[in-house]
Tab-separated table of C-alpha atoms and ligand atoms in Angstrom:
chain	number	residue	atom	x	y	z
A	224	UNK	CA	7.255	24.511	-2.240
A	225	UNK	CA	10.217	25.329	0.034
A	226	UNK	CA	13.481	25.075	-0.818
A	227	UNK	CA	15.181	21.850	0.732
A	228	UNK	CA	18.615	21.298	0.269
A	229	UNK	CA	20.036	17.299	-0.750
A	230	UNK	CA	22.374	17.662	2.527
A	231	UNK	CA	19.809	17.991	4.995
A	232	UNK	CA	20.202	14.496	6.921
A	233	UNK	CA	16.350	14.344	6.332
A	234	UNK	CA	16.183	14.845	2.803
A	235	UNK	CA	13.900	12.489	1.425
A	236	UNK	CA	11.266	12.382	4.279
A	237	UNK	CA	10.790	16.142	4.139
A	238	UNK	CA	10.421	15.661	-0.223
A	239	UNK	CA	7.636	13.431	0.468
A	240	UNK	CA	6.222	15.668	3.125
A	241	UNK	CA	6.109	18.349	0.719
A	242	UNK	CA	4.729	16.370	-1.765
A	243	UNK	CA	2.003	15.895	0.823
A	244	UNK	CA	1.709	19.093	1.594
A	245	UNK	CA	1.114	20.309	-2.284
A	246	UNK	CA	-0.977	17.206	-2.563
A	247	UNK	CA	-2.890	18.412	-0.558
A	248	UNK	CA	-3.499	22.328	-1.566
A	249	UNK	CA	-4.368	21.010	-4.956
A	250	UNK	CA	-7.537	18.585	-3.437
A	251	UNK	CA	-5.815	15.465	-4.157
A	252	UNK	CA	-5.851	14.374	-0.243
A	253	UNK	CA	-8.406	14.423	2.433
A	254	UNK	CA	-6.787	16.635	5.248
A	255	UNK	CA	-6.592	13.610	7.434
A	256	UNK	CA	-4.378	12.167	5.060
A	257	UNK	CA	-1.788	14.404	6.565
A	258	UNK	CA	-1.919	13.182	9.987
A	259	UNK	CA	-1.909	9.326	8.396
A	260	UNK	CA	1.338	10.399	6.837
A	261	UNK	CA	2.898	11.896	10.093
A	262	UNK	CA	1.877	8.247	11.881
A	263	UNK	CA	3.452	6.381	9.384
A	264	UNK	CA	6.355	8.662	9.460
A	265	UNK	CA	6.918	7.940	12.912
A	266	UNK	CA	7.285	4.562	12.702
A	267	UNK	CA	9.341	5.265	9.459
A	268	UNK	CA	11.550	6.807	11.672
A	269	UNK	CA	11.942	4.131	14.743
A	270	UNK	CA	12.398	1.397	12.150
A	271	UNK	CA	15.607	3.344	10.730
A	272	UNK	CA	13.914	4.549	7.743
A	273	UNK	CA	14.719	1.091	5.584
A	274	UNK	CA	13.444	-1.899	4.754
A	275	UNK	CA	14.166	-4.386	7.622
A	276	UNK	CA	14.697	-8.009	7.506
A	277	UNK	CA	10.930	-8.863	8.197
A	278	UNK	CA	9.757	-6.526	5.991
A	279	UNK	CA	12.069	-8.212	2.689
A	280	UNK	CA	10.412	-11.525	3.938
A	281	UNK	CA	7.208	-9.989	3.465
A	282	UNK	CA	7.757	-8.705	0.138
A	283	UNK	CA	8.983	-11.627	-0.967
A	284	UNK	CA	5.731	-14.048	0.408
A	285	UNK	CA	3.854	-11.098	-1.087
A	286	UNK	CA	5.395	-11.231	-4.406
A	287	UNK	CA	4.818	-15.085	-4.791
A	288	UNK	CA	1.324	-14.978	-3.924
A	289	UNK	CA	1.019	-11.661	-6.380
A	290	UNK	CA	2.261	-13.749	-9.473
A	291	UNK	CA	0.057	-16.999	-8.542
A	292	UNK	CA	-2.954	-14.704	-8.237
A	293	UNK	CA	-5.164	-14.992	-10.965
A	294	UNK	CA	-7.019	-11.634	-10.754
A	295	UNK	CA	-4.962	-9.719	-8.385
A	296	UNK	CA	-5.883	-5.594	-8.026
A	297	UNK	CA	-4.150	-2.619	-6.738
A	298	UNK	CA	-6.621	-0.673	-4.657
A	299	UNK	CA	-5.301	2.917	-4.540
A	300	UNK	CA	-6.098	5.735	-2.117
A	301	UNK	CA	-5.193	9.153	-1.971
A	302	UNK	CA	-1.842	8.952	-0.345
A	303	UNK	CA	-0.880	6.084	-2.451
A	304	UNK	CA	-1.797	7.657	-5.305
A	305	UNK	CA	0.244	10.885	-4.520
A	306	UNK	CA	3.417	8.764	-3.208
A	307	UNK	CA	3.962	5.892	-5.262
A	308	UNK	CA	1.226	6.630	-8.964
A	309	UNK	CA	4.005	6.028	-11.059
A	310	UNK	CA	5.243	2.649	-9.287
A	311	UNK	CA	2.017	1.714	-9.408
A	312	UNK	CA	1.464	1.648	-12.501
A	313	UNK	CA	4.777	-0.326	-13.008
A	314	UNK	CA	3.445	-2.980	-10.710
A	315	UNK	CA	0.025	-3.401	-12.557
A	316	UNK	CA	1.835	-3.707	-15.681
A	317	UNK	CA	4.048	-5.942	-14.617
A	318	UNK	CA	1.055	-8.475	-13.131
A	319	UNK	CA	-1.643	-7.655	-15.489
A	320	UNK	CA	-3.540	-6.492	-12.784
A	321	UNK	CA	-5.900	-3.664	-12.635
A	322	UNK	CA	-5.747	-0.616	-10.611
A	323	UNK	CA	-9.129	0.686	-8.510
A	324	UNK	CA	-9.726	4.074	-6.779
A	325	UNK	CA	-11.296	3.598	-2.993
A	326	UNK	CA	-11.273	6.154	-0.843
A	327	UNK	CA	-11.855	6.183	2.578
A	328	UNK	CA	-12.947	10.127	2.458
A	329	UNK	CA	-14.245	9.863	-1.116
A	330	UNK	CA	-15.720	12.792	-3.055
A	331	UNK	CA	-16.144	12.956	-7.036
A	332	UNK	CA	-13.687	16.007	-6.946
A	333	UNK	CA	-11.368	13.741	-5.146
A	334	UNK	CA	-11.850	10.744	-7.281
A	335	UNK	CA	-11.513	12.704	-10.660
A	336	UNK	CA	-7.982	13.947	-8.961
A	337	UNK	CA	-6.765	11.108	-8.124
A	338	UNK	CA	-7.656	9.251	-11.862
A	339	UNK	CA	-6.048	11.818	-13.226
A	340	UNK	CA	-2.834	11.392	-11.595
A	341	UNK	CA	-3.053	7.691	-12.100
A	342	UNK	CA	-3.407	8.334	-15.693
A	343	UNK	CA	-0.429	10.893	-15.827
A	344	UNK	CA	1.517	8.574	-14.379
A	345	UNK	CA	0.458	6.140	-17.437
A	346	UNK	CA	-2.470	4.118	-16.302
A	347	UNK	CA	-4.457	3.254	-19.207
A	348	UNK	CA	-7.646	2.030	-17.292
A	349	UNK	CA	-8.233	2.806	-13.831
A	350	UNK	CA	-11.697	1.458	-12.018
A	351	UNK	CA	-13.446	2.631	-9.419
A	352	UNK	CA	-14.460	6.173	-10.759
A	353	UNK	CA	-17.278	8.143	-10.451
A	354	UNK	CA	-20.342	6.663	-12.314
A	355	UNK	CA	-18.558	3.233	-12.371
A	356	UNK	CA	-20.498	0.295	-11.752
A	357	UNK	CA	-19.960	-0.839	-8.006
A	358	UNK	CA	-21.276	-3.326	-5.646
A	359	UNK	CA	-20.631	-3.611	-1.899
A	360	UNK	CA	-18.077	-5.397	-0.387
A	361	UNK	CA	-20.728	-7.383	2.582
A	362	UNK	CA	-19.715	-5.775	5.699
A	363	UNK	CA	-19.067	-2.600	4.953
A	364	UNK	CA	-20.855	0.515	4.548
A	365	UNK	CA	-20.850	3.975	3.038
A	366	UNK	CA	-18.190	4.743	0.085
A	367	UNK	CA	-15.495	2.622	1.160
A	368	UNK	CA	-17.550	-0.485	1.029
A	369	UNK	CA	-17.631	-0.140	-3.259
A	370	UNK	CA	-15.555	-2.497	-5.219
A	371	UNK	CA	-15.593	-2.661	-8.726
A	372	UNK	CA	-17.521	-5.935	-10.297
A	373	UNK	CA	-14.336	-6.602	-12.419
A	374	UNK	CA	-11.980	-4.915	-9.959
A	375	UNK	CA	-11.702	-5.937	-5.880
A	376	UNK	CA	-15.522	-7.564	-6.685
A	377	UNK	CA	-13.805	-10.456	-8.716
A	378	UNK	CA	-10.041	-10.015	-7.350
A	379	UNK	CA	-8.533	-13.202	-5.833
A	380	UNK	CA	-5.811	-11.367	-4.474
A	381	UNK	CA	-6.196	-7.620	-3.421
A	382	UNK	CA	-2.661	-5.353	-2.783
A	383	UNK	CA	-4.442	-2.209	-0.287
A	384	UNK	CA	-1.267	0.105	0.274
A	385	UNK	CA	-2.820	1.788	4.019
A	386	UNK	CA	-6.060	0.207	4.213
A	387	UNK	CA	-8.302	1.027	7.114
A	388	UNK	CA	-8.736	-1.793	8.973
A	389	UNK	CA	-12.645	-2.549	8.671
A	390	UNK	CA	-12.176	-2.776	5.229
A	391	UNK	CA	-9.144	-5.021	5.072
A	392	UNK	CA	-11.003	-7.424	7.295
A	393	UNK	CA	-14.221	-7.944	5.478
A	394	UNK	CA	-11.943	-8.235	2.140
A	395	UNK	CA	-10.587	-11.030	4.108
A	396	UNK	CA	-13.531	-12.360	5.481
A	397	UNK	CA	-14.657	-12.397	1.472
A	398	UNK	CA	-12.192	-14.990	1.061
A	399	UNK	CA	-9.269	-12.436	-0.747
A	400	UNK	CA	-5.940	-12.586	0.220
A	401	UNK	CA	-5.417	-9.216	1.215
A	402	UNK	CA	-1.490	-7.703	1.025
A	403	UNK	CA	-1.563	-4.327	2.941
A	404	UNK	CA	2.025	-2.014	3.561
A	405	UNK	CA	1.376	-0.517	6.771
A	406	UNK	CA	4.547	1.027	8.707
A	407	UNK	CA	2.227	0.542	11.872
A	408	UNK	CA	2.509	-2.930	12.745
A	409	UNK	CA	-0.043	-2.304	15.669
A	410	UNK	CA	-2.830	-1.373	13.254
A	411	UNK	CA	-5.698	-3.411	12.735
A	412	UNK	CA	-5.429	-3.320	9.263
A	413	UNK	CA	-1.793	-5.007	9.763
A	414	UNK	CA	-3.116	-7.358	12.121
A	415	UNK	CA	-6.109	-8.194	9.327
A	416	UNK	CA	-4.240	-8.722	6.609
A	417	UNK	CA	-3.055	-12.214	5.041
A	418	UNK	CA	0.682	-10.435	3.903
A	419	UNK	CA	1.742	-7.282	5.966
A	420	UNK	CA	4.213	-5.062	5.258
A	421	UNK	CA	5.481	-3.573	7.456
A	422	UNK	CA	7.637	-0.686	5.576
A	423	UNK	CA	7.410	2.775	3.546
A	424	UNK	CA	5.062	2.222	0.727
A	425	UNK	CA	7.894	4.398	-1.491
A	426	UNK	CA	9.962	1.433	-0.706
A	427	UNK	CA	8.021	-0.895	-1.033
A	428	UNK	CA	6.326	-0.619	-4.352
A	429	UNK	CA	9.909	-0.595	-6.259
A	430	UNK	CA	11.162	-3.236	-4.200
A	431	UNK	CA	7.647	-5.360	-5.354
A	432	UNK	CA	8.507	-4.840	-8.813
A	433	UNK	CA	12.367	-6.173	-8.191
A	434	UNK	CA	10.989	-9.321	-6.417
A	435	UNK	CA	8.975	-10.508	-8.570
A	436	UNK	CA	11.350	-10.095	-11.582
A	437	UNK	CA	13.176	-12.368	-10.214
A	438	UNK	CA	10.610	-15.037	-8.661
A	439	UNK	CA	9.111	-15.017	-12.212
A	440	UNK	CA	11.090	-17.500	-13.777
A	441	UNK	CA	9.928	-19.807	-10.393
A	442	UNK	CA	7.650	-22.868	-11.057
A	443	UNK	CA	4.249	-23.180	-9.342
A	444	UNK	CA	5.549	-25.547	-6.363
A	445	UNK	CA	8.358	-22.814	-5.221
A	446	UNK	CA	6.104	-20.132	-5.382
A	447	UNK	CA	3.581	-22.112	-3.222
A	448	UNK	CA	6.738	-23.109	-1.042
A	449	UNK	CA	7.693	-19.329	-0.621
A	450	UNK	CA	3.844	-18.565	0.971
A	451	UNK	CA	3.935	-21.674	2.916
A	452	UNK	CA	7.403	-20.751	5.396
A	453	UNK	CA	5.534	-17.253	5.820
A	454	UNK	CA	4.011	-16.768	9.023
A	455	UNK	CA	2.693	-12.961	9.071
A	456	UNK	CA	2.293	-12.909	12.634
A	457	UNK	CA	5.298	-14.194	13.055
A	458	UNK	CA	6.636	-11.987	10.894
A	459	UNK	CA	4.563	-9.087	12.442
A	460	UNK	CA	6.196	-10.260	15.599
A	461	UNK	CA	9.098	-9.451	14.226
A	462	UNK	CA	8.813	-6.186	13.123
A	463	UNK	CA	7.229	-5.038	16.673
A	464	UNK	CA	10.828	-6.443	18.607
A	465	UNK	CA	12.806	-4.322	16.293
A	466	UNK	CA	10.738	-1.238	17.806
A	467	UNK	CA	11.368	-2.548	21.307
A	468	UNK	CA	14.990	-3.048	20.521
A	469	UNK	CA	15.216	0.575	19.430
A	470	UNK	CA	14.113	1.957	22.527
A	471	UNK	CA	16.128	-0.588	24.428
A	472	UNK	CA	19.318	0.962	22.381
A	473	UNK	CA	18.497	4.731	23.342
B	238	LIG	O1	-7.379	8.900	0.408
B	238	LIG	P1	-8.367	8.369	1.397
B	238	LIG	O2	-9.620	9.198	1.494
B	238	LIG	O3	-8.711	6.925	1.136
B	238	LIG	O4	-7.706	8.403	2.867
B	238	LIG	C1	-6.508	7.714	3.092
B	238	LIG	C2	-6.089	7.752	4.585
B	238	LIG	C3	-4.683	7.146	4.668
B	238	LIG	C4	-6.090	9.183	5.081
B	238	LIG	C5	-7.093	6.931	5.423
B	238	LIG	O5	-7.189	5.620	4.914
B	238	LIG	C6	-6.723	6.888	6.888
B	238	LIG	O6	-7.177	7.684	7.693
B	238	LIG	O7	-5.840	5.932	7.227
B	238	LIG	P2	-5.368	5.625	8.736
B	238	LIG	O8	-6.432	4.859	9.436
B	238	LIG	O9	-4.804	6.829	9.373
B	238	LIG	O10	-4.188	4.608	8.458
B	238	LIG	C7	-3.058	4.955	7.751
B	238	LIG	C8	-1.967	3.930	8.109
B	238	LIG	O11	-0.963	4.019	7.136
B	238	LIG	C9	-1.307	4.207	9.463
B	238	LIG	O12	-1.201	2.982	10.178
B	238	LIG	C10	0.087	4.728	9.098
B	238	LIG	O13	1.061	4.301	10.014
B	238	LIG	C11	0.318	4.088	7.752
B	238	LIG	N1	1.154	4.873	6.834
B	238	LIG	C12	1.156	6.209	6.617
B	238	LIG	N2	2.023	6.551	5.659
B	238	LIG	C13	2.584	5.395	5.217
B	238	LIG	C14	2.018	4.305	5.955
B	238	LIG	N3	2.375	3.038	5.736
B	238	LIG	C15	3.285	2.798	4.770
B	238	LIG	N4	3.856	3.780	4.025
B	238	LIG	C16	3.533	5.078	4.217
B	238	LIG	N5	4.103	6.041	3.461
């Protein structure tokens, strides 16, 4: 690891970039995953590096429709996984819901690696491993199409931190509600999805957990009202001026 000091103005990006970067020496992410990261830092960056307006309007239409699901599931990747495992875990405790591997570059070394970070990070059961049962998501082929029968298989409502976009659409076109936090609005996955995010997945995940504390105590009716005033491609709209404002600015 290099040495990084708290004053550098770009503290916390570069932490996460050398979590990456370890993440990656140890076999936890395909080498790919690096270049995801550096896309999604880019945007990161033009969007100011917080959560915007449209983004908290997401979360919160995303948080609704995560406590009316009745079997909602976290599908994890690698980069997810190495971010945000411990968050994670919060959320699915929080819902109930259960957590399943699905990896776009899967291997069984990779798979193993990434359980085993979920479960350090206190995941008691975690689908989608090696040898689990699977059956494929209709659409899709290869490794990325398998979904747990009691995970994504039965889920009402699936949460896929940076999904790629084939996936996300036949997951919609399965009748899910599909949340996805993608920092490129542009993507087809964000254009897919039922609920976008458009915002850092370390962000996002806490921010989640905060929502729905508070929505909890809602009745049925607001929580349906909440999902009805969301328009994601309004919303998605949204995001995409705030990039053209920032290049207006410099
Ligand atoms: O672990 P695996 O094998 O499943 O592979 C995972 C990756 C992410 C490598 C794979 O799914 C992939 O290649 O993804 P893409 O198609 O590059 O898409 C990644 C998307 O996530 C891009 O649109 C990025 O802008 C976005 N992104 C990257 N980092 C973050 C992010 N969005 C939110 N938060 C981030 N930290």
């Amino acid at each position: 690891m290099h040495e990084i000091s708290p004053n550098h103005p770009r503290y916390h990006s570069l932490i996460l970039r050398e979590k990456m970067a370890q993440a990656f020496k140890e076999g936890i992410l395909a080498d790919t995953a690096l270049i995801a990261h550096g896309r999604g830092e880019a945007f990161d960056y033009i969007l100011g590096e917080k959560t915007t307006l449209p983004a908290m309007k997401a979360i919160e239409a995303a948080s609704a429709t995560l406590l009316l699901a009745k079997i909602p599931v976290i599908s994890v990747n690698g980069n997810t996984a190495v971010l945000a495992a411990e968050d994670v875990v919060k959320l699915a405790h929080l819902l109930s819901a259960r957590i399943e591997i699905n990896l776009f570059y899967r291997t069984p070394q990779r798979v193993v690696k990434v359980e085993e970070l979920l479960k350090k990070a206190g995941a008691k059961e975690v689908l989608g491993k090696e040898g689990d049962e699977h059956v494929s998501v209709e659409g899709l082929e290869g490794p990325r199409s398998r979904a747990h029968p009691q995970g994504v298989h039965q889920a009402d409502v699936v949460l896929v931190p940076l999904e790629d976009g084939d996936r996300a659409q036949a997951l919609v076109a399965s009748g899910k509600k599909v949340i996805t936090i993608d920092l490129n609005p542009l993507s087809r996955t964000a254009q897919t999805a039922s609920i976008t995010i458009v915002d850092n997945l370390v962000r996002v995940i806490p921010l989640l957990i905060q929502e729905m504390e508070k929505l909890k105590e809602c009745s049925r009716e607001e929580l349906e009202e909440v999902i009805k005033e969301f328009d994601n491609n309004k919303n998605i709209s949204e995001s995409l001026n705030l990039i053209a404002q920032h290049f207006k600015k410099s």
